[in-house]
Amino acid sequence: MENIDVFIIGSKGIPAKYGGFETFVDKLTEKRKNNNIKYHVACMGDIEDFEYNGARCFNIKVPNIGPAKAVYYDIMALKKSLKYIKENNISNAVIYILACRIGPFIGHYKKIIKKFNCKLYINPDGHEWKRAKWNALIKKYWKLSEKLMVKHADLLICDSVNIEKYIKEDYKKYNPKTLFIAYGADVKDNITDVKVLKELNEWYNKFNIKKNEYYLIVGRFVPENNYATMLKEYMKSNTKKDLVVITNIEKNKFYEELKQNTGFENDKRIKFVGTVYNQDL
C-alpha cells in the first residue's frame, strides 16, 4: 500500500479535552494500525507544531470573533493543509473535515484539492442548523453550508444511521457517496483494577446508585438532545431502575426549564450526577 497523508480539520485538537470529535481524533490516531498512514491534525492554539500519537499536530491561532470563530478556524486549517501539500509535493492525500461549517467557501478550495489529486471527505455531524442557540440568520447559513459541503464532498462519513439517511434523502440531487461508521467505545467487561473499582464504588455510594440497577444517559446538555422527551417518557414507566444522567448541568438555565416542563425533581429515581471526566470511571 502506498503512503497516504490524512489531514483532519474541524476538531479543537488533540490530546482530547473537549467533546466527541476530539475524542474520535485522539482514538483514531492512537489506534492507527497501518504505518503507511500519516495523520496531520489541526489544533486550536498558538504554540509550535508538535507530535502526538504519531500524528503531526499543527496549530491555528484563532481570534475571538463569536460564531464566525469556527468558520475562520476551518478555513485557516484548510489553507495551511493545502500549503503543506504543495510545499511537500504530496498527492493522493485525504482532507477530512469534521462538520459542515465552510460550505460557501468549499467550492473554491475543492478545485485546488482536485488539482493536487487529493480527496475531500466530510463528517456531516448532526443538524447544526436546527440548534436552539442560533438565530434565524445563522441557522440559514448553517443549512446552506451543509448543502454545499455535501455537494462538493467525495465521500461523506456518517457516524449515525439517521444522519446518513437524511443526507441521502435531502441531498438526493447530488447523489452523495456516503459511508456509515459508528463511534467505537472501550468497553471494560471485567474490571480488575483495584483503584478503579474503589472509585466506582465510591461514585455509586455518593449518588446512592446500585450496580446494574440503572439506565444511563451521557450527553451534551442542550435541548436538541431530547432530554425533555427522555425524562417525560421515563417518568411514565414503572421501572424500579434509576435513570442516571451524566451531563454538565452547572450554571445551565436549561436545567431550570426542564424542571418546570417535566417536574423530574419529584421522581426520586432520576439522578443528575454532573460530569465525569475520569475515563476509566
PDB file of C-alpha atoms in Angstrom:
ATOM      1  CA  MET A   1       0.000   0.000   0.000  1.00  0.00           C
ATOM      2  CA  GLU A   2       1.258   3.481  -0.871  1.00  0.00           C
ATOM      3  CA  ASN A   3       1.721   6.154   1.783  1.00  0.00           C
ATOM      4  CA  ILE A   4      -1.379   8.233   2.463  1.00  0.00           C
ATOM      5  CA  ASP A   5      -1.480  11.589   4.231  1.00  0.00           C
ATOM      6  CA  VAL A   6      -4.734  12.355   6.044  1.00  0.00           C
ATOM      7  CA  PHE A   7      -5.357  15.970   7.100  1.00  0.00           C
ATOM      8  CA  ILE A   8      -8.021  16.230   9.822  1.00  0.00           C
ATOM      9  CA  ILE A   9      -9.758  19.588  10.183  1.00  0.00           C
ATOM     10  CA  GLY A  10     -12.607  20.638  12.466  1.00  0.00           C
ATOM     11  CA  SER A  11     -11.796  19.237  15.906  1.00  0.00           C
ATOM     12  CA  LYS A  12     -10.370  21.549  18.543  1.00  0.00           C
ATOM     13  CA  GLY A  13      -7.308  19.308  18.517  1.00  0.00           C
ATOM     14  CA  ILE A  14      -5.576  16.572  20.449  1.00  0.00           C
ATOM     15  CA  PRO A  15      -4.913  15.482  23.179  1.00  0.00           C
ATOM     16  CA  ALA A  16      -8.734  15.457  23.556  1.00  0.00           C
ATOM     17  CA  LYS A  17     -10.056  17.877  26.176  1.00  0.00           C
ATOM     18  CA  TYR A  18     -13.470  18.757  24.808  1.00  0.00           C
ATOM     19  CA  GLY A  19     -16.023  16.502  23.114  1.00  0.00           C
ATOM     20  CA  GLY A  20     -16.872  13.798  20.595  1.00  0.00           C
ATOM     21  CA  PHE A  21     -14.817  14.941  17.619  1.00  0.00           C
ATOM     22  CA  GLU A  22     -11.722  15.455  19.747  1.00  0.00           C
ATOM     23  CA  THR A  23     -12.055  12.021  21.379  1.00  0.00           C
ATOM     24  CA  PHE A  24     -12.607  10.479  17.942  1.00  0.00           C
ATOM     25  CA  VAL A  25      -9.405  12.036  16.524  1.00  0.00           C
ATOM     26  CA  ASP A  26      -7.451  11.126  19.663  1.00  0.00           C
ATOM     27  CA  LYS A  27      -8.523   7.458  19.418  1.00  0.00           C
ATOM     28  CA  LEU A  28      -8.167   7.326  15.619  1.00  0.00           C
ATOM     29  CA  THR A  29      -4.523   8.403  15.833  1.00  0.00           C
ATOM     30  CA  GLU A  30      -3.808   6.319  18.956  1.00  0.00           C
ATOM     31  CA  LYS A  31      -5.158   3.104  17.428  1.00  0.00           C
ATOM     32  CA  ARG A  32      -3.605   3.509  13.974  1.00  0.00           C
ATOM     33  CA  LYS A  33      -2.773   0.054  12.619  1.00  0.00           C
ATOM     34  CA  ASN A  34      -1.228   0.969   9.270  1.00  0.00           C
ATOM     35  CA  ASN A  35       2.178   2.639   9.202  1.00  0.00           C
ATOM     36  CA  ASN A  36       1.534   3.867   5.653  1.00  0.00           C
ATOM     37  CA  ILE A  37      -0.995   6.377   7.011  1.00  0.00           C
ATOM     38  CA  LYS A  38       0.325   9.710   8.268  1.00  0.00           C
ATOM     39  CA  TYR A  39      -2.143  11.885  10.164  1.00  0.00           C
ATOM     40  CA  HIS A  40      -1.916  15.696  10.222  1.00  0.00           C
ATOM     41  CA  VAL A  41      -4.289  17.188  12.827  1.00  0.00           C
ATOM     42  CA  ALA A  42      -5.355  20.834  13.033  1.00  0.00           C
ATOM     43  CA  CYS A  43      -5.373  22.132  16.614  1.00  0.00           C
ATOM     44  CA  MET A  44      -6.658  25.378  18.091  1.00  0.00           C
ATOM     45  CA  GLY A  45      -3.773  27.232  19.723  1.00  0.00           C
ATOM     46  CA  ASP A  46      -0.680  29.323  19.133  1.00  0.00           C
ATOM     47  CA  ILE A  47       2.195  27.050  20.175  1.00  0.00           C
ATOM     48  CA  GLU A  48       4.708  25.372  17.854  1.00  0.00           C
ATOM     49  CA  ASP A  49       3.686  22.318  15.855  1.00  0.00           C
ATOM     50  CA  PHE A  50       4.130  19.087  17.827  1.00  0.00           C
ATOM     51  CA  GLU A  51       3.717  15.323  17.543  1.00  0.00           C
ATOM     52  CA  TYR A  52       1.082  13.301  19.432  1.00  0.00           C
ATOM     53  CA  ASN A  53       0.088   9.647  18.906  1.00  0.00           C
ATOM     54  CA  GLY A  54       2.461   9.663  15.926  1.00  0.00           C
ATOM     55  CA  ALA A  55       0.396  12.411  14.276  1.00  0.00           C
ATOM     56  CA  ARG A  56       1.761  15.777  13.171  1.00  0.00           C
ATOM     57  CA  CYS A  57      -0.289  18.395  15.037  1.00  0.00           C
ATOM     58  CA  PHE A  58      -0.316  21.893  13.585  1.00  0.00           C
ATOM     59  CA  ASN A  59      -1.740  24.874  15.432  1.00  0.00           C
ATOM     60  CA  ILE A  60      -4.045  27.632  14.240  1.00  0.00           C
ATOM     61  CA  LYS A  61      -4.339  30.844  16.254  1.00  0.00           C
ATOM     62  CA  VAL A  62      -7.996  31.880  16.225  1.00  0.00           C
ATOM     63  CA  PRO A  63      -9.251  35.364  17.192  1.00  0.00           C
ATOM     64  CA  ASN A  64     -12.355  35.560  19.383  1.00  0.00           C
ATOM     65  CA  ILE A  65     -14.929  36.589  16.757  1.00  0.00           C
ATOM     66  CA  GLY A  66     -18.096  34.880  18.029  1.00  0.00           C
ATOM     67  CA  PRO A  67     -19.923  32.284  15.890  1.00  0.00           C
ATOM     68  CA  ALA A  68     -17.569  33.037  12.962  1.00  0.00           C
ATOM     69  CA  LYS A  69     -14.667  31.659  15.026  1.00  0.00           C
ATOM     70  CA  ALA A  70     -15.263  28.050  13.907  1.00  0.00           C
ATOM     71  CA  VAL A  71     -15.568  29.091  10.246  1.00  0.00           C
ATOM     72  CA  TYR A  72     -12.295  31.053  10.411  1.00  0.00           C
ATOM     73  CA  TYR A  73     -10.569  28.129  12.137  1.00  0.00           C
ATOM     74  CA  ASP A  74     -11.605  25.587   9.492  1.00  0.00           C
ATOM     75  CA  ILE A  75     -10.644  27.852   6.568  1.00  0.00           C
ATOM     76  CA  MET A  76      -7.210  28.664   8.031  1.00  0.00           C
ATOM     77  CA  ALA A  77      -6.596  24.962   8.803  1.00  0.00           C
ATOM     78  CA  LEU A  78      -7.573  24.038   5.235  1.00  0.00           C
ATOM     79  CA  LYS A  79      -5.311  26.742   3.779  1.00  0.00           C
ATOM     80  CA  LYS A  80      -2.403  25.574   5.936  1.00  0.00           C
ATOM     81  CA  SER A  81      -3.002  21.936   4.899  1.00  0.00           C
ATOM     82  CA  LEU A  82      -3.031  22.801   1.187  1.00  0.00           C
ATOM     83  CA  LYS A  83       0.141  24.878   1.603  1.00  0.00           C
ATOM     84  CA  TYR A  84       1.848  21.896   3.262  1.00  0.00           C
ATOM     85  CA  ILE A  85       0.651  19.558   0.489  1.00  0.00           C
ATOM     86  CA  LYS A  86       2.033  21.908  -2.184  1.00  0.00           C
ATOM     87  CA  GLU A  87       5.377  22.524  -0.444  1.00  0.00           C
ATOM     88  CA  ASN A  88       5.940  18.809   0.192  1.00  0.00           C
ATOM     89  CA  ASN A  89       4.719  17.704  -3.235  1.00  0.00           C
ATOM     90  CA  ILE A  90       2.093  15.365  -1.743  1.00  0.00           C
ATOM     91  CA  SER A  91      -0.555  13.718  -3.904  1.00  0.00           C
ATOM     92  CA  ASN A  92      -3.423  11.290  -3.105  1.00  0.00           C
ATOM     93  CA  ALA A  93      -3.908  12.909   0.304  1.00  0.00           C
ATOM     94  CA  VAL A  94      -7.264  12.938   2.079  1.00  0.00           C
ATOM     95  CA  ILE A  95      -8.623  16.186   3.509  1.00  0.00           C
ATOM     96  CA  TYR A  96     -11.067  15.054   6.189  1.00  0.00           C
ATOM     97  CA  ILE A  97     -13.289  17.869   7.513  1.00  0.00           C
ATOM     98  CA  LEU A  98     -15.399  17.314  10.631  1.00  0.00           C
ATOM     99  CA  ALA A  99     -18.726  19.237  10.434  1.00  0.00           C
ATOM    100  CA  CYS A 100     -20.137  21.407   7.641  1.00  0.00           C
ATOM    101  CA  ARG A 101     -19.099  24.923   8.571  1.00  0.00           C
ATOM    102  CA  ILE A 102     -17.334  26.278   5.472  1.00  0.00           C
ATOM    103  CA  GLY A 103     -19.754  25.384   2.660  1.00  0.00           C
ATOM    104  CA  PRO A 104     -19.834  28.822   0.955  1.00  0.00           C
ATOM    105  CA  PHE A 105     -16.026  28.667   0.559  1.00  0.00           C
ATOM    106  CA  ILE A 106     -15.547  24.974  -0.222  1.00  0.00           C
ATOM    107  CA  GLY A 107     -16.168  25.198  -3.983  1.00  0.00           C
ATOM    108  CA  HIS A 108     -13.025  27.335  -4.400  1.00  0.00           C
ATOM    109  CA  TYR A 109     -10.884  25.010  -2.259  1.00  0.00           C
ATOM    110  CA  LYS A 110     -12.294  21.866  -3.896  1.00  0.00           C
ATOM    111  CA  LYS A 111     -10.728  22.993  -7.213  1.00  0.00           C
ATOM    112  CA  ILE A 112      -7.311  23.200  -5.501  1.00  0.00           C
ATOM    113  CA  ILE A 113      -7.840  19.843  -3.740  1.00  0.00           C
ATOM    114  CA  LYS A 114      -8.655  18.277  -7.118  1.00  0.00           C
ATOM    115  CA  LYS A 115      -5.633  19.924  -8.767  1.00  0.00           C
ATOM    116  CA  PHE A 116      -3.384  18.308  -6.141  1.00  0.00           C
ATOM    117  CA  ASN A 117      -5.036  14.939  -6.882  1.00  0.00           C
ATOM    118  CA  CYS A 118      -6.452  14.754  -3.346  1.00  0.00           C
ATOM    119  CA  LYS A 119      -9.845  13.729  -1.957  1.00  0.00           C
ATOM    120  CA  LEU A 120     -12.322  15.641   0.220  1.00  0.00           C
ATOM    121  CA  TYR A 121     -14.029  13.625   2.973  1.00  0.00           C
ATOM    122  CA  ILE A 122     -16.673  15.203   5.212  1.00  0.00           C
ATOM    123  CA  ASN A 123     -18.201  14.120   8.517  1.00  0.00           C
ATOM    124  CA  PRO A 124     -21.569  15.925   8.401  1.00  0.00           C
ATOM    125  CA  ASP A 125     -22.148  15.831  12.185  1.00  0.00           C
ATOM    126  CA  GLY A 126     -25.747  16.498  13.337  1.00  0.00           C
ATOM    127  CA  HIS A 127     -28.371  19.104  12.435  1.00  0.00           C
ATOM    128  CA  GLU A 128     -26.277  22.158  13.359  1.00  0.00           C
ATOM    129  CA  TRP A 129     -28.795  24.415  11.582  1.00  0.00           C
ATOM    130  CA  LYS A 130     -31.585  23.292  13.930  1.00  0.00           C
ATOM    131  CA  ARG A 131     -29.828  24.134  17.191  1.00  0.00           C
ATOM    132  CA  ALA A 132     -31.811  26.372  19.537  1.00  0.00           C
ATOM    133  CA  LYS A 133     -28.858  28.626  20.364  1.00  0.00           C
ATOM    134  CA  TRP A 134     -28.626  30.088  16.818  1.00  0.00           C
ATOM    135  CA  ASN A 135     -30.682  32.999  15.481  1.00  0.00           C
ATOM    136  CA  ALA A 136     -32.552  32.712  12.150  1.00  0.00           C
ATOM    137  CA  LEU A 137     -29.699  34.186  10.075  1.00  0.00           C
ATOM    138  CA  ILE A 138     -27.060  31.823  11.493  1.00  0.00           C
ATOM    139  CA  LYS A 139     -29.418  28.853  11.036  1.00  0.00           C
ATOM    140  CA  LYS A 140     -29.808  29.826   7.371  1.00  0.00           C
ATOM    141  CA  TYR A 141     -26.019  29.970   6.982  1.00  0.00           C
ATOM    142  CA  TRP A 142     -25.513  26.510   8.569  1.00  0.00           C
ATOM    143  CA  LYS A 143     -28.138  24.941   6.312  1.00  0.00           C
ATOM    144  CA  LEU A 144     -26.616  26.476   3.153  1.00  0.00           C
ATOM    145  CA  SER A 145     -23.165  25.477   4.347  1.00  0.00           C
ATOM    146  CA  GLU A 146     -24.249  21.863   4.883  1.00  0.00           C
ATOM    147  CA  LYS A 147     -25.773  21.738   1.390  1.00  0.00           C
ATOM    148  CA  LEU A 148     -22.562  22.984  -0.270  1.00  0.00           C
ATOM    149  CA  MET A 149     -20.316  20.681   1.770  1.00  0.00           C
ATOM    150  CA  VAL A 150     -22.423  17.684   0.701  1.00  0.00           C
ATOM    151  CA  LYS A 151     -22.326  18.855  -2.924  1.00  0.00           C
ATOM    152  CA  HIS A 152     -18.515  19.029  -3.068  1.00  0.00           C
ATOM    153  CA  ALA A 153     -17.598  16.009  -0.893  1.00  0.00           C
ATOM    154  CA  ASP A 154     -16.012  12.941  -2.483  1.00  0.00           C
ATOM    155  CA  LEU A 155     -17.238  10.913   0.492  1.00  0.00           C
ATOM    156  CA  LEU A 156     -19.472  11.667   3.487  1.00  0.00           C
ATOM    157  CA  ILE A 157     -18.614   9.604   6.562  1.00  0.00           C
ATOM    158  CA  CYS A 158     -21.667   9.486   8.846  1.00  0.00           C
ATOM    159  CA  ASP A 159     -21.446   8.394  12.487  1.00  0.00           C
ATOM    160  CA  SER A 160     -25.235   7.937  12.694  1.00  0.00           C
ATOM    161  CA  VAL A 161     -27.575   5.791  10.581  1.00  0.00           C
ATOM    162  CA  ASN A 162     -30.212   8.534  10.621  1.00  0.00           C
ATOM    163  CA  ILE A 163     -27.768  11.249   9.547  1.00  0.00           C
ATOM    164  CA  GLU A 164     -26.712   9.049   6.607  1.00  0.00           C
ATOM    165  CA  LYS A 165     -30.384   8.547   5.697  1.00  0.00           C
ATOM    166  CA  TYR A 166     -31.037  12.296   5.968  1.00  0.00           C
ATOM    167  CA  ILE A 167     -28.041  13.146   3.723  1.00  0.00           C
ATOM    168  CA  LYS A 168     -29.113  10.609   1.082  1.00  0.00           C
ATOM    169  CA  GLU A 169     -32.751  11.793   1.059  1.00  0.00           C
ATOM    170  CA  ASP A 170     -32.406  15.570   1.454  1.00  0.00           C
ATOM    171  CA  TYR A 171     -29.492  15.899  -0.972  1.00  0.00           C
ATOM    172  CA  LYS A 172     -30.531  13.217  -3.454  1.00  0.00           C
ATOM    173  CA  LYS A 173     -29.855  15.569  -6.396  1.00  0.00           C
ATOM    174  CA  TYR A 174     -26.105  15.499  -5.617  1.00  0.00           C
ATOM    175  CA  ASN A 175     -26.079  11.680  -5.498  1.00  0.00           C
ATOM    176  CA  PRO A 176     -23.879  11.791  -2.358  1.00  0.00           C
ATOM    177  CA  LYS A 177     -21.498   8.929  -1.700  1.00  0.00           C
ATOM    178  CA  THR A 178     -21.861   8.012   1.973  1.00  0.00           C
ATOM    179  CA  LEU A 179     -20.377   5.561   4.455  1.00  0.00           C
ATOM    180  CA  PHE A 180     -21.698   4.798   7.937  1.00  0.00           C
ATOM    181  CA  ILE A 181     -19.042   4.226  10.617  1.00  0.00           C
ATOM    182  CA  ALA A 182     -20.276   4.184  14.219  1.00  0.00           C
ATOM    183  CA  TYR A 183     -18.164   5.623  17.006  1.00  0.00           C
ATOM    184  CA  GLY A 184     -16.321   2.945  18.922  1.00  0.00           C
ATOM    185  CA  ALA A 185     -16.041   2.519  22.677  1.00  0.00           C
ATOM    186  CA  ASP A 186     -13.550   0.926  25.030  1.00  0.00           C
ATOM    187  CA  VAL A 187     -15.881  -1.421  26.886  1.00  0.00           C
ATOM    188  CA  LYS A 188     -14.379  -2.952  30.012  1.00  0.00           C
ATOM    189  CA  ASP A 189     -16.374  -6.065  30.927  1.00  0.00           C
ATOM    190  CA  ASN A 190     -14.267  -7.286  33.805  1.00  0.00           C
ATOM    191  CA  ILE A 191     -12.687  -4.522  35.840  1.00  0.00           C
ATOM    192  CA  THR A 192      -9.853  -5.896  37.942  1.00  0.00           C
ATOM    193  CA  ASP A 193      -8.014  -2.658  38.716  1.00  0.00           C
ATOM    194  CA  VAL A 194      -8.442  -2.185  42.477  1.00  0.00           C
ATOM    195  CA  LYS A 195      -8.146   1.628  42.237  1.00  0.00           C
ATOM    196  CA  VAL A 196     -10.857   1.842  39.551  1.00  0.00           C
ATOM    197  CA  LEU A 197     -13.172  -0.492  41.482  1.00  0.00           C
ATOM    198  CA  LYS A 198     -12.725   1.634  44.603  1.00  0.00           C
ATOM    199  CA  GLU A 199     -13.518   4.840  42.634  1.00  0.00           C
ATOM    200  CA  LEU A 200     -16.552   3.158  41.053  1.00  0.00           C
ATOM    201  CA  ASN A 201     -17.961   2.011  44.407  1.00  0.00           C
ATOM    202  CA  GLU A 202     -17.363   5.441  45.939  1.00  0.00           C
ATOM    203  CA  TRP A 203     -19.206   7.018  42.989  1.00  0.00           C
ATOM    204  CA  TYR A 204     -22.125   4.569  43.374  1.00  0.00           C
ATOM    205  CA  ASN A 205     -22.341   5.312  47.105  1.00  0.00           C
ATOM    206  CA  LYS A 206     -22.147   9.088  46.611  1.00  0.00           C
ATOM    207  CA  PHE A 207     -25.294   9.083  44.441  1.00  0.00           C
ATOM    208  CA  ASN A 208     -26.989   6.044  46.001  1.00  0.00           C
ATOM    209  CA  ILE A 209     -26.766   4.032  42.786  1.00  0.00           C
ATOM    210  CA  LYS A 210     -26.800   0.223  42.681  1.00  0.00           C
ATOM    211  CA  LYS A 211     -24.696  -1.730  40.174  1.00  0.00           C
ATOM    212  CA  ASN A 212     -26.701  -2.870  37.104  1.00  0.00           C
ATOM    213  CA  GLU A 213     -29.831  -1.239  38.547  1.00  0.00           C
ATOM    214  CA  TYR A 214     -29.877   1.933  36.446  1.00  0.00           C
ATOM    215  CA  TYR A 215     -30.259   3.314  32.938  1.00  0.00           C
ATOM    216  CA  LEU A 216     -27.549   5.724  31.805  1.00  0.00           C
ATOM    217  CA  ILE A 217     -27.680   8.862  29.661  1.00  0.00           C
ATOM    218  CA  VAL A 218     -24.426  10.617  28.724  1.00  0.00           C
ATOM    219  CA  GLY A 219     -24.550  13.689  26.510  1.00  0.00           C
ATOM    220  CA  ARG A 220     -24.182  17.399  25.965  1.00  0.00           C
ATOM    221  CA  PHE A 221     -26.826  19.268  27.931  1.00  0.00           C
ATOM    222  CA  VAL A 222     -28.750  21.054  25.163  1.00  0.00           C
ATOM    223  CA  PRO A 223     -32.485  20.962  24.230  1.00  0.00           C
ATOM    224  CA  GLU A 224     -31.903  19.268  20.872  1.00  0.00           C
ATOM    225  CA  ASN A 225     -30.512  16.189  22.616  1.00  0.00           C
ATOM    226  CA  ASN A 226     -34.110  15.378  23.634  1.00  0.00           C
ATOM    227  CA  TYR A 227     -33.734  15.454  27.423  1.00  0.00           C
ATOM    228  CA  ALA A 228     -37.359  16.572  27.916  1.00  0.00           C
ATOM    229  CA  THR A 229     -38.682  13.630  25.880  1.00  0.00           C
ATOM    230  CA  MET A 230     -36.437  11.091  27.626  1.00  0.00           C
ATOM    231  CA  LEU A 231     -37.371  12.316  31.106  1.00  0.00           C
ATOM    232  CA  LYS A 232     -41.110  12.507  30.403  1.00  0.00           C
ATOM    233  CA  GLU A 233     -41.241   9.016  28.893  1.00  0.00           C
ATOM    234  CA  TYR A 234     -39.118   7.527  31.681  1.00  0.00           C
ATOM    235  CA  MET A 235     -41.406   9.091  34.301  1.00  0.00           C
ATOM    236  CA  LYS A 236     -44.389   7.298  32.736  1.00  0.00           C
ATOM    237  CA  SER A 237     -42.698   3.942  33.350  1.00  0.00           C
ATOM    238  CA  ASN A 238     -42.987   1.757  36.448  1.00  0.00           C
ATOM    239  CA  THR A 239     -39.363   0.630  36.371  1.00  0.00           C
ATOM    240  CA  LYS A 240     -37.536   0.178  39.659  1.00  0.00           C
ATOM    241  CA  LYS A 241     -34.240   1.108  37.967  1.00  0.00           C
ATOM    242  CA  ASP A 242     -32.836   4.620  38.362  1.00  0.00           C
ATOM    243  CA  LEU A 243     -32.202   6.994  35.454  1.00  0.00           C
ATOM    244  CA  VAL A 244     -28.665   8.329  35.855  1.00  0.00           C
ATOM    245  CA  VAL A 245     -27.810  11.395  33.758  1.00  0.00           C
ATOM    246  CA  ILE A 246     -24.161  12.367  33.267  1.00  0.00           C
ATOM    247  CA  THR A 247     -24.001  15.889  31.833  1.00  0.00           C
ATOM    248  CA  ASN A 248     -22.916  19.469  32.524  1.00  0.00           C
ATOM    249  CA  ILE A 249     -25.874  20.978  34.404  1.00  0.00           C
ATOM    250  CA  GLU A 250     -23.755  23.544  36.290  1.00  0.00           C
ATOM    251  CA  LYS A 251     -24.958  27.149  35.764  1.00  0.00           C
ATOM    252  CA  ASN A 252     -27.266  25.979  32.983  1.00  0.00           C
ATOM    253  CA  LYS A 253     -30.680  27.680  32.620  1.00  0.00           C
ATOM    254  CA  PHE A 254     -31.893  24.722  30.535  1.00  0.00           C
ATOM    255  CA  TYR A 255     -31.813  22.680  33.788  1.00  0.00           C
ATOM    256  CA  GLU A 256     -34.358  25.061  35.370  1.00  0.00           C
ATOM    257  CA  GLU A 257     -36.524  24.944  32.214  1.00  0.00           C
ATOM    258  CA  LEU A 258     -36.504  21.126  32.359  1.00  0.00           C
ATOM    259  CA  LYS A 259     -37.587  21.213  35.998  1.00  0.00           C
ATOM    260  CA  GLN A 260     -40.585  23.370  35.109  1.00  0.00           C
ATOM    261  CA  ASN A 261     -41.524  21.446  31.945  1.00  0.00           C
ATOM    262  CA  THR A 262     -41.158  17.903  33.298  1.00  0.00           C
ATOM    263  CA  GLY A 263     -41.289  18.090  37.118  1.00  0.00           C
ATOM    264  CA  PHE A 264     -38.496  15.481  37.161  1.00  0.00           C
ATOM    265  CA  GLU A 265     -37.268  16.538  40.629  1.00  0.00           C
ATOM    266  CA  ASN A 266     -40.385  14.872  42.083  1.00  0.00           C
ATOM    267  CA  ASP A 267     -39.228  11.499  40.717  1.00  0.00           C
ATOM    268  CA  LYS A 268     -36.557  10.197  43.097  1.00  0.00           C
ATOM    269  CA  ARG A 269     -35.406   7.629  40.504  1.00  0.00           C
ATOM    270  CA  ILE A 270     -33.959  10.415  38.305  1.00  0.00           C
ATOM    271  CA  LYS A 271     -30.418  11.361  39.244  1.00  0.00           C
ATOM    272  CA  PHE A 272     -28.445  14.164  37.603  1.00  0.00           C
ATOM    273  CA  VAL A 273     -24.870  13.456  38.704  1.00  0.00           C
ATOM    274  CA  GLY A 274     -22.874  16.158  36.893  1.00  0.00           C
ATOM    275  CA  THR A 275     -19.930  15.376  34.613  1.00  0.00           C
ATOM    276  CA  VAL A 276     -17.381  12.544  34.760  1.00  0.00           C
ATOM    277  CA  TYR A 277     -14.027  13.110  33.040  1.00  0.00           C
ATOM    278  CA  ASN A 278     -12.260  10.109  34.563  1.00  0.00           C
ATOM    279  CA  GLN A 279     -12.105   7.804  31.504  1.00  0.00           C
ATOM    280  CA  ASP A 280     -11.871   4.544  33.474  1.00  0.00           C
ATOM    281  CA  LEU A 281     -14.803   5.516  35.665  1.00  0.00           C
TER     282      LEU A 281
END
